[in-house]
Amino acid sequence: MVDRLTIARSELILGGQRSGKSRRAELLARDWLAQSPAHGAVLIATAQPWDEEMRERIARHQLDRAQRVPGMRTVEEPLELAQAVQQQSRPDTLVVVDCLTLWLTNLLMPADILKQNEALAQEERAQVAMLLMAIEKAAGPVLLVGNEIGLGVIPLGRETRDFVDALGRLNQDVAATCQRVTLMAAGLPLTLKDSA
């Protein structure tokens, strides 16, 4: 259960797989909706259904989310995240982005381009800069969910290491921009930053 925190203007929620990060964002959205009948909430989903397992996972998440937060709308946007945040943000609407890791994956795929194409790296930096600006200028609260994958062993393969590095930079940039940063482990929140 999420402790009753004041919802920050912007919050990055990081954690490993199945750490409770998406559930925390959903419960904060539920609290936001309960505060006022004028409040709205929208989830910007970045996943793409590349294979059958992912299609099943997305369907399961949609069903679970509808039960936990029935008043939250969903918008799917795998690439143009900054524009989606700008379009959905209103003073009375909480925006949840789930998740930054999949968004970055979508930007950088196919992975073999990483070692061949400096233009892709420039595009990544431009997209991240636009996202940071969208977070700063958002009219209402924004919660961003992402994976912390840099705690394990150094991965094999240049493309994998490049991705881990890119995600680490993205997480640091978003953390510097957000008012609050929460690390999730075993369903428990640890506040890393709170300037709300």
PDB file of C-alpha atoms in Angstrom:
ATOM      1  CA  MET A   1       0.000   0.000   0.000  1.00  0.00           C
ATOM      2  CA  VAL A   2       1.234   3.469  -0.847  1.00  0.00           C
ATOM      3  CA  ASP A   3       1.776   5.800   2.060  1.00  0.00           C
ATOM      4  CA  ARG A   4      -0.347   8.931   1.808  1.00  0.00           C
ATOM      5  CA  LEU A   5       2.168  11.343   0.328  1.00  0.00           C
ATOM      6  CA  THR A   6       1.417  14.652  -1.216  1.00  0.00           C
ATOM      7  CA  ILE A   7       1.600  13.985  -4.914  1.00  0.00           C
ATOM      8  CA  ALA A   8       4.672  15.712  -6.280  1.00  0.00           C
ATOM      9  CA  ARG A   9       4.548  17.914  -9.344  1.00  0.00           C
ATOM     10  CA  SER A  10       6.888  15.343 -10.915  1.00  0.00           C
ATOM     11  CA  GLU A  11       8.126  11.991  -9.628  1.00  0.00           C
ATOM     12  CA  LEU A  12      10.432   9.355 -11.046  1.00  0.00           C
ATOM     13  CA  ILE A  13       9.675   5.876  -9.702  1.00  0.00           C
ATOM     14  CA  LEU A  14      12.567   3.481 -10.317  1.00  0.00           C
ATOM     15  CA  GLY A  15      12.992  -0.178  -9.494  1.00  0.00           C
ATOM     16  CA  GLY A  16      13.797  -3.604 -10.805  1.00  0.00           C
ATOM     17  CA  GLN A  17      11.355  -5.905 -12.512  1.00  0.00           C
ATOM     18  CA  ARG A  18       8.391  -6.731 -10.244  1.00  0.00           C
ATOM     19  CA  SER A  19       9.586  -4.251  -7.611  1.00  0.00           C
ATOM     20  CA  GLY A  20       6.184  -2.558  -7.290  1.00  0.00           C
ATOM     21  CA  LYS A  21       6.994   0.577  -9.286  1.00  0.00           C
ATOM     22  CA  SER A  22       3.964   0.452 -11.609  1.00  0.00           C
ATOM     23  CA  ARG A  23       1.668  -0.446  -8.735  1.00  0.00           C
ATOM     24  CA  ARG A  24       2.937   2.581  -6.773  1.00  0.00           C
ATOM     25  CA  ALA A  25       2.215   4.875  -9.716  1.00  0.00           C
ATOM     26  CA  GLU A  26      -1.268   3.379 -10.071  1.00  0.00           C
ATOM     27  CA  LEU A  27      -2.040   3.774  -6.369  1.00  0.00           C
ATOM     28  CA  LEU A  28      -0.859   7.387  -6.418  1.00  0.00           C
ATOM     29  CA  ALA A  29      -3.130   7.926  -9.426  1.00  0.00           C
ATOM     30  CA  ARG A  30      -6.008   6.343  -7.503  1.00  0.00           C
ATOM     31  CA  ASP A  31      -5.327   8.699  -4.575  1.00  0.00           C
ATOM     32  CA  TRP A  32      -5.236  11.672  -6.972  1.00  0.00           C
ATOM     33  CA  LEU A  33      -8.606  10.690  -8.469  1.00  0.00           C
ATOM     34  CA  ALA A  34     -10.108  10.276  -4.988  1.00  0.00           C
ATOM     35  CA  GLN A  35      -9.074  13.813  -3.963  1.00  0.00           C
ATOM     36  CA  SER A  36     -11.582  15.542  -6.245  1.00  0.00           C
ATOM     37  CA  PRO A  37     -14.299  14.617  -8.737  1.00  0.00           C
ATOM     38  CA  ALA A  38     -12.689  17.171 -11.063  1.00  0.00           C
ATOM     39  CA  HIS A  39      -9.411  15.207 -11.168  1.00  0.00           C
ATOM     40  CA  GLY A  40      -8.482  13.025 -14.111  1.00  0.00           C
ATOM     41  CA  ALA A  41      -5.651  10.563 -14.686  1.00  0.00           C
ATOM     42  CA  VAL A  42      -4.104   9.225 -17.871  1.00  0.00           C
ATOM     43  CA  LEU A  43      -1.505   6.525 -18.394  1.00  0.00           C
ATOM     44  CA  ILE A  44       0.858   6.932 -21.338  1.00  0.00           C
ATOM     45  CA  ALA A  45       1.852   3.366 -22.215  1.00  0.00           C
ATOM     46  CA  THR A  46       5.087   2.937 -24.158  1.00  0.00           C
ATOM     47  CA  ALA A  47       5.071  -0.844 -24.686  1.00  0.00           C
ATOM     48  CA  GLN A  48       4.734  -2.305 -28.155  1.00  0.00           C
ATOM     49  CA  PRO A  49       3.270  -5.773 -28.755  1.00  0.00           C
ATOM     50  CA  TRP A  50       6.272  -7.256 -30.603  1.00  0.00           C
ATOM     51  CA  ASP A  51       5.379 -10.897 -29.889  1.00  0.00           C
ATOM     52  CA  GLU A  52       2.642 -13.056 -28.406  1.00  0.00           C
ATOM     53  CA  GLU A  53       4.084 -13.017 -24.881  1.00  0.00           C
ATOM     54  CA  MET A  54       4.219  -9.210 -24.935  1.00  0.00           C
ATOM     55  CA  ARG A  55       0.642  -9.004 -26.258  1.00  0.00           C
ATOM     56  CA  GLU A  56      -0.497 -11.216 -23.362  1.00  0.00           C
ATOM     57  CA  ARG A  57       1.517  -9.150 -20.866  1.00  0.00           C
ATOM     58  CA  ILE A  58      -0.007  -5.893 -22.143  1.00  0.00           C
ATOM     59  CA  ALA A  59      -3.533  -7.342 -21.966  1.00  0.00           C
ATOM     60  CA  ARG A  60      -2.913  -8.548 -18.396  1.00  0.00           C
ATOM     61  CA  HIS A  61      -1.581  -5.128 -17.354  1.00  0.00           C
ATOM     62  CA  GLN A  62      -4.599  -3.416 -18.931  1.00  0.00           C
ATOM     63  CA  LEU A  63      -7.012  -5.670 -17.045  1.00  0.00           C
ATOM     64  CA  ASP A  64      -5.178  -5.292 -13.720  1.00  0.00           C
ATOM     65  CA  ARG A  65      -4.927  -1.521 -14.136  1.00  0.00           C
ATOM     66  CA  ALA A  66      -8.625  -1.202 -14.967  1.00  0.00           C
ATOM     67  CA  GLN A  67      -9.456  -2.993 -11.710  1.00  0.00           C
ATOM     68  CA  ARG A  68      -7.027  -0.989  -9.546  1.00  0.00           C
ATOM     69  CA  VAL A  69      -7.650   2.438 -11.097  1.00  0.00           C
ATOM     70  CA  PRO A  70     -10.945   2.327 -13.011  1.00  0.00           C
ATOM     71  CA  GLY A  71     -10.966   6.079 -13.669  1.00  0.00           C
ATOM     72  CA  MET A  72      -7.614   6.209 -15.452  1.00  0.00           C
ATOM     73  CA  ARG A  73      -7.564   6.510 -19.238  1.00  0.00           C
ATOM     74  CA  THR A  74      -4.791   4.937 -21.333  1.00  0.00           C
ATOM     75  CA  VAL A  75      -2.991   6.469 -24.304  1.00  0.00           C
ATOM     76  CA  GLU A  76      -0.459   4.389 -26.215  1.00  0.00           C
ATOM     77  CA  GLU A  77       2.642   6.228 -27.401  1.00  0.00           C
ATOM     78  CA  PRO A  78       5.827   4.218 -27.972  1.00  0.00           C
ATOM     79  CA  LEU A  79       7.987   7.017 -29.441  1.00  0.00           C
ATOM     80  CA  GLU A  80       6.670  10.593 -29.247  1.00  0.00           C
ATOM     81  CA  LEU A  81       6.640  10.718 -25.454  1.00  0.00           C
ATOM     82  CA  ALA A  82       7.366  14.422 -24.961  1.00  0.00           C
ATOM     83  CA  GLN A  83       4.492  15.354 -27.248  1.00  0.00           C
ATOM     84  CA  ALA A  84       2.164  12.918 -25.479  1.00  0.00           C
ATOM     85  CA  VAL A  85       3.019  14.405 -22.064  1.00  0.00           C
ATOM     86  CA  GLN A  86       2.395  17.910 -23.429  1.00  0.00           C
ATOM     87  CA  GLN A  87      -0.931  16.893 -24.996  1.00  0.00           C
ATOM     88  CA  GLN A  88      -2.247  15.052 -21.936  1.00  0.00           C
ATOM     89  CA  SER A  89      -1.037  17.394 -19.179  1.00  0.00           C
ATOM     90  CA  ARG A  90      -3.624  19.657 -17.540  1.00  0.00           C
ATOM     91  CA  PRO A  91      -3.750  21.194 -14.060  1.00  0.00           C
ATOM     92  CA  ASP A  92      -6.460  18.723 -13.012  1.00  0.00           C
ATOM     93  CA  THR A  93      -4.945  15.657 -14.731  1.00  0.00           C
ATOM     94  CA  LEU A  94      -2.218  13.387 -13.388  1.00  0.00           C
ATOM     95  CA  VAL A  95      -0.079  11.821 -16.130  1.00  0.00           C
ATOM     96  CA  VAL A  96       1.596   8.456 -15.553  1.00  0.00           C
ATOM     97  CA  VAL A  97       4.311   7.367 -18.018  1.00  0.00           C
ATOM     98  CA  ASP A  98       4.912   3.609 -17.933  1.00  0.00           C
ATOM     99  CA  CYS A  99       7.644   3.088 -18.793  1.00  0.00           C
ATOM    100  CA  LEU A 100      10.747   5.062 -19.681  1.00  0.00           C
ATOM    101  CA  THR A 101      12.801   1.901 -20.229  1.00  0.00           C
ATOM    102  CA  LEU A 102      10.518   0.599 -22.973  1.00  0.00           C
ATOM    103  CA  TRP A 103      10.378   4.062 -24.530  1.00  0.00           C
ATOM    104  CA  LEU A 104      14.183   4.166 -24.708  1.00  0.00           C
ATOM    105  CA  THR A 105      14.210   0.644 -26.137  1.00  0.00           C
ATOM    106  CA  ASN A 106      11.789   1.750 -28.855  1.00  0.00           C
ATOM    107  CA  LEU A 107      14.014   4.728 -29.693  1.00  0.00           C
ATOM    108  CA  LEU A 108      17.168   2.639 -29.952  1.00  0.00           C
ATOM    109  CA  MET A 109      15.872  -0.399 -31.833  1.00  0.00           C
ATOM    110  CA  PRO A 110      17.209  -2.203 -33.700  1.00  0.00           C
ATOM    111  CA  ALA A 111      20.185  -2.385 -31.365  1.00  0.00           C
ATOM    112  CA  ASP A 112      22.824  -2.976 -34.048  1.00  0.00           C
ATOM    113  CA  ILE A 113      22.251   0.579 -35.272  1.00  0.00           C
ATOM    114  CA  LEU A 114      23.847   1.827 -32.047  1.00  0.00           C
ATOM    115  CA  LYS A 115      27.353   1.009 -33.232  1.00  0.00           C
ATOM    116  CA  GLN A 116      26.759   2.252 -36.778  1.00  0.00           C
ATOM    117  CA  ASN A 117      24.726   5.393 -36.535  1.00  0.00           C
ATOM    118  CA  GLU A 118      25.704   8.520 -34.613  1.00  0.00           C
ATOM    119  CA  ALA A 119      22.493  10.115 -35.903  1.00  0.00           C
ATOM    120  CA  LEU A 120      20.519   7.727 -33.691  1.00  0.00           C
ATOM    121  CA  ALA A 121      22.475   8.851 -30.621  1.00  0.00           C
ATOM    122  CA  GLN A 122      21.777  12.472 -31.521  1.00  0.00           C
ATOM    123  CA  GLU A 123      18.069  11.655 -31.965  1.00  0.00           C
ATOM    124  CA  GLU A 124      18.057   9.960 -28.540  1.00  0.00           C
ATOM    125  CA  ARG A 125      19.589  13.051 -26.918  1.00  0.00           C
ATOM    126  CA  ALA A 126      17.088  15.314 -28.694  1.00  0.00           C
ATOM    127  CA  GLN A 127      14.136  13.157 -27.596  1.00  0.00           C
ATOM    128  CA  VAL A 128      15.376  13.102 -23.989  1.00  0.00           C
ATOM    129  CA  ALA A 129      15.829  16.899 -24.005  1.00  0.00           C
ATOM    130  CA  MET A 130      12.259  17.331 -25.288  1.00  0.00           C
ATOM    131  CA  LEU A 131      10.964  14.959 -22.596  1.00  0.00           C
ATOM    132  CA  LEU A 132      12.779  16.866 -19.834  1.00  0.00           C
ATOM    133  CA  MET A 133      11.261  20.112 -21.093  1.00  0.00           C
ATOM    134  CA  ALA A 134       7.788  18.522 -21.221  1.00  0.00           C
ATOM    135  CA  ILE A 135       8.169  17.376 -17.598  1.00  0.00           C
ATOM    136  CA  GLU A 136       9.262  20.845 -16.487  1.00  0.00           C
ATOM    137  CA  LYS A 137       6.424  22.578 -18.348  1.00  0.00           C
ATOM    138  CA  ALA A 138       3.680  20.080 -17.475  1.00  0.00           C
ATOM    139  CA  ALA A 139       0.525  21.805 -16.270  1.00  0.00           C
ATOM    140  CA  GLY A 140      -0.292  19.009 -13.809  1.00  0.00           C
ATOM    141  CA  PRO A 141       1.530  16.245 -11.935  1.00  0.00           C
ATOM    142  CA  VAL A 142       3.612  13.694 -13.870  1.00  0.00           C
ATOM    143  CA  LEU A 143       4.718  10.276 -12.584  1.00  0.00           C
ATOM    144  CA  LEU A 144       7.365   8.460 -14.612  1.00  0.00           C
ATOM    145  CA  VAL A 145       8.103   4.761 -14.137  1.00  0.00           C
ATOM    146  CA  GLY A 146      11.423   3.249 -15.171  1.00  0.00           C
ATOM    147  CA  ASN A 147      13.750   0.347 -14.540  1.00  0.00           C
ATOM    148  CA  GLU A 148      16.956   0.529 -12.559  1.00  0.00           C
ATOM    149  CA  ILE A 149      19.091  -2.059 -14.313  1.00  0.00           C
ATOM    150  CA  GLY A 150      22.581  -0.866 -13.427  1.00  0.00           C
ATOM    151  CA  LEU A 151      22.898  -2.745 -10.125  1.00  0.00           C
ATOM    152  CA  GLY A 152      23.929  -6.105 -11.548  1.00  0.00           C
ATOM    153  CA  VAL A 153      26.922  -7.522 -13.350  1.00  0.00           C
ATOM    154  CA  ILE A 154      28.384  -5.751 -16.364  1.00  0.00           C
ATOM    155  CA  PRO A 155      26.485  -7.167 -19.342  1.00  0.00           C
ATOM    156  CA  LEU A 156      28.139  -8.962 -22.230  1.00  0.00           C
ATOM    157  CA  GLY A 157      27.913  -7.412 -25.657  1.00  0.00           C
ATOM    158  CA  ARG A 158      28.496  -3.871 -26.810  1.00  0.00           C
ATOM    159  CA  GLU A 159      24.841  -3.210 -27.674  1.00  0.00           C
ATOM    160  CA  THR A 160      23.694  -4.277 -24.210  1.00  0.00           C
ATOM    161  CA  ARG A 161      26.339  -2.157 -22.482  1.00  0.00           C
ATOM    162  CA  ASP A 162      25.406   0.802 -24.707  1.00  0.00           C
ATOM    163  CA  PHE A 163      21.763   0.392 -23.690  1.00  0.00           C
ATOM    164  CA  VAL A 164      22.585   0.145 -19.960  1.00  0.00           C
ATOM    165  CA  ASP A 165      24.671   3.325 -20.307  1.00  0.00           C
ATOM    166  CA  ALA A 166      21.887   5.131 -22.201  1.00  0.00           C
ATOM    167  CA  LEU A 167      19.290   4.111 -19.611  1.00  0.00           C
ATOM    168  CA  GLY A 168      21.562   5.225 -16.774  1.00  0.00           C
ATOM    169  CA  ARG A 169      21.944   8.651 -18.415  1.00  0.00           C
ATOM    170  CA  LEU A 170      18.180   8.888 -18.985  1.00  0.00           C
ATOM    171  CA  ASN A 171      17.410   7.986 -15.366  1.00  0.00           C
ATOM    172  CA  GLN A 172      19.911  10.554 -14.086  1.00  0.00           C
ATOM    173  CA  ASP A 173      18.533  13.295 -16.348  1.00  0.00           C
ATOM    174  CA  VAL A 174      14.916  12.579 -15.391  1.00  0.00           C
ATOM    175  CA  ALA A 175      15.843  12.313 -11.691  1.00  0.00           C
ATOM    176  CA  ALA A 176      17.530  15.720 -11.839  1.00  0.00           C
ATOM    177  CA  THR A 177      14.386  17.198 -13.417  1.00  0.00           C
ATOM    178  CA  CYS A 178      11.794  15.597 -11.106  1.00  0.00           C
ATOM    179  CA  GLN A 179      10.854  16.960  -7.694  1.00  0.00           C
ATOM    180  CA  ARG A 180      10.698  13.488  -6.164  1.00  0.00           C
ATOM    181  CA  VAL A 181      12.589  10.264  -6.917  1.00  0.00           C
ATOM    182  CA  THR A 182      11.474   6.979  -5.367  1.00  0.00           C
ATOM    183  CA  LEU A 183      13.305   3.662  -5.540  1.00  0.00           C
ATOM    184  CA  MET A 184      11.099   0.592  -5.178  1.00  0.00           C
ATOM    185  CA  ALA A 185      12.327  -2.735  -3.780  1.00  0.00           C
ATOM    186  CA  ALA A 186      10.083  -5.642  -2.739  1.00  0.00           C
ATOM    187  CA  GLY A 187       7.044  -3.362  -2.995  1.00  0.00           C
ATOM    188  CA  LEU A 188       8.511  -0.853  -0.559  1.00  0.00           C
ATOM    189  CA  PRO A 189       9.310   2.778  -1.450  1.00  0.00           C
ATOM    190  CA  LEU A 190      12.574   4.459  -0.572  1.00  0.00           C
ATOM    191  CA  THR A 191      12.582   8.198  -1.176  1.00  0.00           C
ATOM    192  CA  LEU A 192      15.862   9.240  -2.791  1.00  0.00           C
ATOM    193  CA  LYS A 193      14.923  12.871  -3.410  1.00  0.00           C
ATOM    194  CA  ASP A 194      12.018  15.012  -2.278  1.00  0.00           C
ATOM    195  CA  SER A 195      11.962  18.706  -3.047  1.00  0.00           C
ATOM    196  CA  ALA A 196       8.160  18.812  -3.357  1.00  0.00           C
TER     197      ALA A 196
END
